[in-house]
Amino acid sequence: MNPLPTETVAKVNTKKRKNWAHIKKYKALYLMSIPGILYFFIFKYVPMAGSIIAFQDYNIFAGFIDSSWVGFKHFIAMFDNPDIFNIIRNTFIISFYDIIFNFPASIILALLLNELRVVLYKRIIQTVVYMPHFLSWVIISGLFMTILSPSNGIVNNLIESLGFNPIYFFGSEEYTRPILIGSGIWQSIGWGTIIYLAALSGINPELYEAAKVDGANRWQQTIKITLPSLLPTITILFLLQIGQFLDFGFERVYTFLNPLNGGTGHIIDTYIYEVGLQNAQYSLTTAMGLFKSLIGLFLLFIANFLSRKATGNSLY
Amino acid sequence: MGLKVSKSRKIFNVFNYSFVGILSLTMVLPIIHILAKSFSSSSAVAEGKVIFWPVEFDLINYQYVFQDASIWRAFGITVLITVVGTLINLIATASLAYPLSRPEYKGRRIILLGVIFTMIFSAPLIPTYLVIKQLGMIDSLWALLIPNAISAFNFIVMRSFFQQIPASLIDAARIDGCNELGILTRIVLPYSKPVMATMTIFYGVYHWNSYQNALYFLNDPRLYPLQVKLREMIQSDDLSIDVETTISTEFMNSTEGIQMATIIIAIVPILLLYPLLQKHFVKGVMLGSLKE
């Protein structure tokens, strides 16, 4: 490297000294932030780096450094094993259904709530629909099992009283996905409306007045004014959702599974827990986790790009 | 024309008011159903007679739950991790969010990006488990407290709130000789009561409901929090499998009443606090939706 001209060295030195003086002056601020930075480093970034075990045959005694490198062996094994392939397919299908049904549900409910004119009624409904968000998945799954029980569940009592045979909801694979998606909507539909309702209340009422003068009915007003006004909010939330595409939530699925209905319900996260953690298949399941994260990141980039082109809204 | 519009409007209103009404009933009625079952006799529950009102009113389910030392223990552990955990969360989040909200903190942008990145690309389970294991936290309650000390989302909410505090207020305190810790505890935090209340709710509910971390990191049943205990109770007597098991239905369903009572006990604290919470959490979500 060429030696730097002396002036530049002097400049750099004074800059350094200035920086140092600045840090010294506000050292309390920097000190205060150290535990938080360490937290993110140790519990988020070290594990991310630890993902390299996906390319190793990780040996718990040898550790990250000394375990043997095996390249893409575990990624190849993932797609060669029909069971694992089935798990990956499940994850995609369930996530896809969740976006199709769950994401629009909150938007529709927000639009409906926005049309309620009786303030007290609106407030009561809102209070109630937010509530399931605060219940744990263990409780929600227990609740669904109770209601859908084949012997004395309230839903099957109703089905029987109408003259049909009771349905064994939790005992057959064909109902796993509808139950997962349905319970997801039940839990989050109300909570999801909060941001949309705020966006709706921010729409300039003059727009509606003008539309009325032009002879637009309520439906036309919704299509021409309300939805376009919500579009930026919808886009941002949709992008966030896409980023989490395969992060379906371990608890949300695991609490609903039993030996009878797991075939269509097991997802990557539940597989990582059962096979990775409980049976110590560390490298293989880390490869699956890495695959899942990369797909999520990839979809986010694509969706963000498309959204920026189409609507001008993007996350970054 | 005007009449026609108002007619379709009326039809829509009837539909709309009843639809949202029925939707919210689906959220309330299951809980009332469980409540009714928990206060009914085993035989009434077994015969499917209980709907929304207790049949053959009986406190036996609650008596059983209150006698079961393992349920009490799980309850106690949940209370402990909720209180201690939320406290740790608030301290850890505020002590990172405050410095990063000050323009005097150089390099805050890169740290902020580092935090946001963890929201998009989350730490994978197995390597996280190995780190926690290395730190000797497996089978200790620390594994439920420290590895989740800061939620990136809550951190961003808190930081954007701190940023709105007028700089003149902080400068004035500095001139008066207040140090940074003093500024945080005497000016910033009292000013930030709304956001701190919201964070308390978010973190508190998280700890109260937490299940998966205990499942991942604890093997010792004596450390299980309430949700894990509850899940075990539900699983050991999975209501969906009962048609295929040979155990007598009377036994199966007497445990159903006990499960319902335990579910109620796990819900009650949240439902009792709910009216208080509601005042704050909507604000919290709105704050969170603010972009940087």
Coordinates of C-alpha atoms in Angstrom, one line a residue, chain A residues 19 22 26 28-30 32-33 36-37 39-40 42-48 50-51 53 58 60 64 109 112-113 115-118 121 123 125-132 134-136 138-139 141-143 145-147 149-154 157 168 170-171 185-186 189 191 194-195 198 217-218 236 243-244 247 250-251 254-260 269 272-273 276-277 282 285-286 290 293-294 297 300 315, chain B residues 9 12-13 16-17 19-21 23-24 26-28 30-31 33-34 37 45-46 48 51-52 95-96 98-99 102 104-106 111 114-115 117-133 135 137 146-150 152 174 180-181 184 201-202 205 209 211-212 215-216 227 230-231 234 238-244 253 256 260 263 266-267 270-271 274 277-278 281-282 285-286 289 291:
Chain A
N19 CA -14.7 10.4 17.7
H22 CA -17.4 12.1 21.5
Y26 CA -21.5 10.0 25.9
A28 CA -23.0 6.2 29.5
L29 CA -25.1 5.8 26.3
Y30 CA -22.7 3.4 24.8
M32 CA -26.0 1.1 28.4
S33 CA -26.4 -0.4 24.9
G36 CA -28.6 -5.4 24.3
I37 CA -26.0 -5.6 21.5
Y39 CA -27.9 -10.2 23.4
F40 CA -28.5 -9.9 19.7
I42 CA -25.1 -14.2 21.1
F43 CA -28.7 -15.3 20.6
K44 CA -29.4 -14.2 17.1
Y45 CA -26.1 -13.9 15.1
V46 CA -24.1 -16.7 16.6
P47 CA -26.9 -19.2 15.8
M48 CA -27.1 -17.8 12.3
G50 CA -24.0 -21.8 13.5
S51 CA -26.2 -22.7 10.5
I53 CA -23.6 -27.2 10.6
Y58 CA -22.1 -32.1 13.2
I60 CA -21.5 -32.6 19.4
F64 CA -18.6 -26.2 14.9
L109 CA -63.8 -7.8 8.7
L112 CA -67.5 -4.6 7.7
L113 CA -66.7 -3.2 11.1
E115 CA -69.8 0.2 8.3
L116 CA -71.2 -0.3 11.8
R117 CA -72.9 2.9 12.9
V118 CA -74.0 2.0 16.4
Y121 CA -72.2 -2.3 19.3
R123 CA -67.1 -1.3 20.5
I125 CA -67.7 -6.4 18.8
Q126 CA -64.2 -5.0 18.6
T127 CA -63.5 -6.0 22.2
V128 CA -64.6 -9.5 21.6
V129 CA -62.8 -10.1 18.3
Y130 CA -59.5 -9.0 19.7
M131 CA -59.7 -11.4 22.6
P132 CA -58.6 -14.7 21.0
F134 CA -54.4 -13.3 23.9
L135 CA -55.1 -17.0 24.3
S136 CA -52.3 -19.5 24.0
V138 CA -52.4 -24.8 23.9
I139 CA -55.7 -23.4 25.1
S141 CA -56.2 -26.4 20.6
G142 CA -57.8 -27.7 23.8
L143 CA -60.9 -25.6 23.0
M145 CA -60.6 -30.5 20.6
T146 CA -63.5 -30.1 23.0
I147 CA -65.9 -28.5 20.6
S149 CA -64.8 -34.1 19.9
P150 CA -66.6 -37.0 18.2
S151 CA -68.3 -38.4 21.3
N152 CA -69.6 -35.3 23.2
G153 CA -68.4 -32.3 21.3
I154 CA -71.0 -29.6 20.7
N157 CA -74.0 -33.1 18.8
Y168 CA -64.0 -37.5 13.7
F170 CA -59.1 -34.7 15.0
G171 CA -58.7 -38.3 14.0
I185 CA -58.5 -17.2 11.3
W186 CA -60.4 -17.5 14.6
I189 CA -58.9 -12.1 12.4
W191 CA -56.3 -8.5 15.9
I194 CA -56.6 -2.9 14.2
I195 CA -54.2 -1.4 11.6
A198 CA -56.9 3.0 11.8
N217 CA -73.3 4.3 -4.2
R218 CA -71.7 2.7 -1.2
I236 CA -46.8 -3.5 3.5
G243 CA -41.3 -12.7 4.5
Q244 CA -42.7 -15.1 7.1
D247 CA -42.7 -19.5 9.4
F250 CA -44.4 -24.1 15.7
E251 CA -47.0 -23.8 18.5
Y254 CA -47.7 -28.7 17.0
T255 CA -50.5 -28.2 19.6
F256 CA -53.1 -29.5 17.1
L257 CA -51.2 -32.6 16.0
N258 CA -51.7 -36.2 17.3
P259 CA -50.5 -39.5 15.9
L260 CA -53.6 -39.8 13.8
D269 CA -40.8 -26.5 12.3
I272 CA -37.1 -29.9 13.3
Y273 CA -38.3 -30.2 16.9
G276 CA -33.7 -32.5 15.2
L277 CA -34.0 -31.8 18.8
Y282 CA -28.8 -31.6 14.2
T285 CA -32.8 -30.4 10.4
T286 CA -30.6 -27.3 10.3
L290 CA -31.8 -22.9 6.4
S293 CA -35.3 -19.2 5.7
L294 CA -33.8 -18.8 2.3
L297 CA -36.0 -14.3 2.0
L300 CA -39.7 -11.4 0.1
L315 CA -40.4 -2.4 2.4
Chain B
R9 CA -78.3 -0.5 2.2
F12 CA -76.6 -5.0 3.8
N13 CA -77.0 -3.5 7.3
N16 CA -73.5 -6.9 8.4
Y17 CA -74.8 -6.4 11.9
F19 CA -72.6 -11.4 10.6
V20 CA -70.2 -9.6 12.9
G21 CA -72.5 -10.5 15.8
L23 CA -68.6 -14.0 14.4
S24 CA -68.0 -12.5 17.9
T26 CA -68.1 -17.8 18.0
M27 CA -65.4 -16.3 20.1
V28 CA -67.3 -16.0 23.3
P30 CA -66.6 -21.7 23.3
I31 CA -65.3 -20.1 26.5
H33 CA -69.0 -23.8 27.0
I34 CA -65.8 -24.7 28.7
K37 CA -68.3 -27.9 31.6
V45 CA -70.2 -33.9 30.8
A46 CA -69.8 -37.5 29.6
G48 CA -72.8 -34.4 26.3
I51 CA -73.9 -26.6 26.6
F52 CA -73.7 -23.1 27.9
S95 CA -31.6 0.0 27.9
L96 CA -31.0 -0.7 24.2
Y98 CA -33.0 4.6 24.7
P99 CA -29.3 5.0 23.6
R102 CA -30.5 9.5 20.8
E104 CA -25.6 11.5 20.0
Y105 CA -25.2 7.8 19.6
K106 CA -23.0 7.3 16.5
I111 CA -27.0 -1.6 15.0
G114 CA -28.7 -5.5 12.6
V115 CA -31.8 -5.8 14.8
F117 CA -32.3 -8.2 10.0
T118 CA -33.1 -10.6 12.8
M119 CA -36.8 -10.1 12.1
I120 CA -36.5 -11.1 8.5
F121 CA -33.9 -13.9 8.9
S122 CA -34.6 -15.5 12.3
A123 CA -32.1 -17.5 14.2
P124 CA -32.5 -21.2 13.5
L125 CA -33.7 -23.5 16.3
I126 CA -30.9 -26.1 16.4
P127 CA -27.9 -23.8 16.5
T128 CA -29.8 -21.6 19.0
Y129 CA -30.4 -24.7 21.1
L130 CA -26.7 -25.6 20.9
V131 CA -25.7 -22.0 22.0
I132 CA -28.1 -22.2 25.0
K133 CA -26.7 -25.6 25.8
L135 CA -24.2 -21.6 28.1
M137 CA -29.0 -23.0 30.5
I146 CA -32.5 -14.7 28.8
P147 CA -32.7 -16.0 25.2
N148 CA -35.9 -14.0 24.7
A149 CA -34.8 -10.9 26.6
I150 CA -35.5 -8.5 23.7
A152 CA -37.0 -6.9 17.9
R174 CA -28.2 17.4 31.1
E180 CA -27.7 9.4 31.3
L181 CA -29.1 6.8 33.6
L184 CA -33.6 7.6 31.4
I201 CA -48.8 -6.4 28.1
F202 CA -47.0 -7.8 25.1
V205 CA -48.9 -12.2 27.7
N209 CA -48.7 -18.2 27.2
Y211 CA -45.0 -23.1 25.6
Q212 CA -42.5 -23.9 23.0
L215 CA -40.7 -27.7 25.4
Y216 CA -37.4 -27.1 23.7
Q227 CA -49.0 -24.3 29.4
L230 CA -51.9 -28.2 30.4
R231 CA -50.8 -29.6 27.0
I234 CA -54.9 -32.6 27.1
D238 CA -56.7 -36.5 23.7
L239 CA -60.4 -36.1 23.3
S240 CA -60.1 -37.0 19.7
I241 CA -58.6 -40.4 20.3
D242 CA -61.0 -41.5 23.0
V243 CA -63.2 -43.5 20.7
E244 CA -60.3 -45.8 19.9
N253 CA -64.8 -37.8 30.7
E256 CA -62.4 -33.8 30.6
M260 CA -61.7 -27.6 31.4
I263 CA -58.0 -24.2 31.0
A266 CA -55.0 -20.5 32.7
I267 CA -57.4 -18.1 31.0
I270 CA -55.8 -12.7 31.1
L271 CA -59.6 -12.3 31.0
Y274 CA -58.3 -7.8 29.6
L277 CA -55.2 -4.2 28.7
Q278 CA -57.5 -3.1 25.9
F281 CA -52.8 -2.6 23.2
V282 CA -54.5 -0.9 20.3
V285 CA -50.1 -1.9 17.6
M286 CA -50.4 1.5 16.1
S289 CA -46.9 0.1 12.6
K291 CA -42.2 3.0 10.1

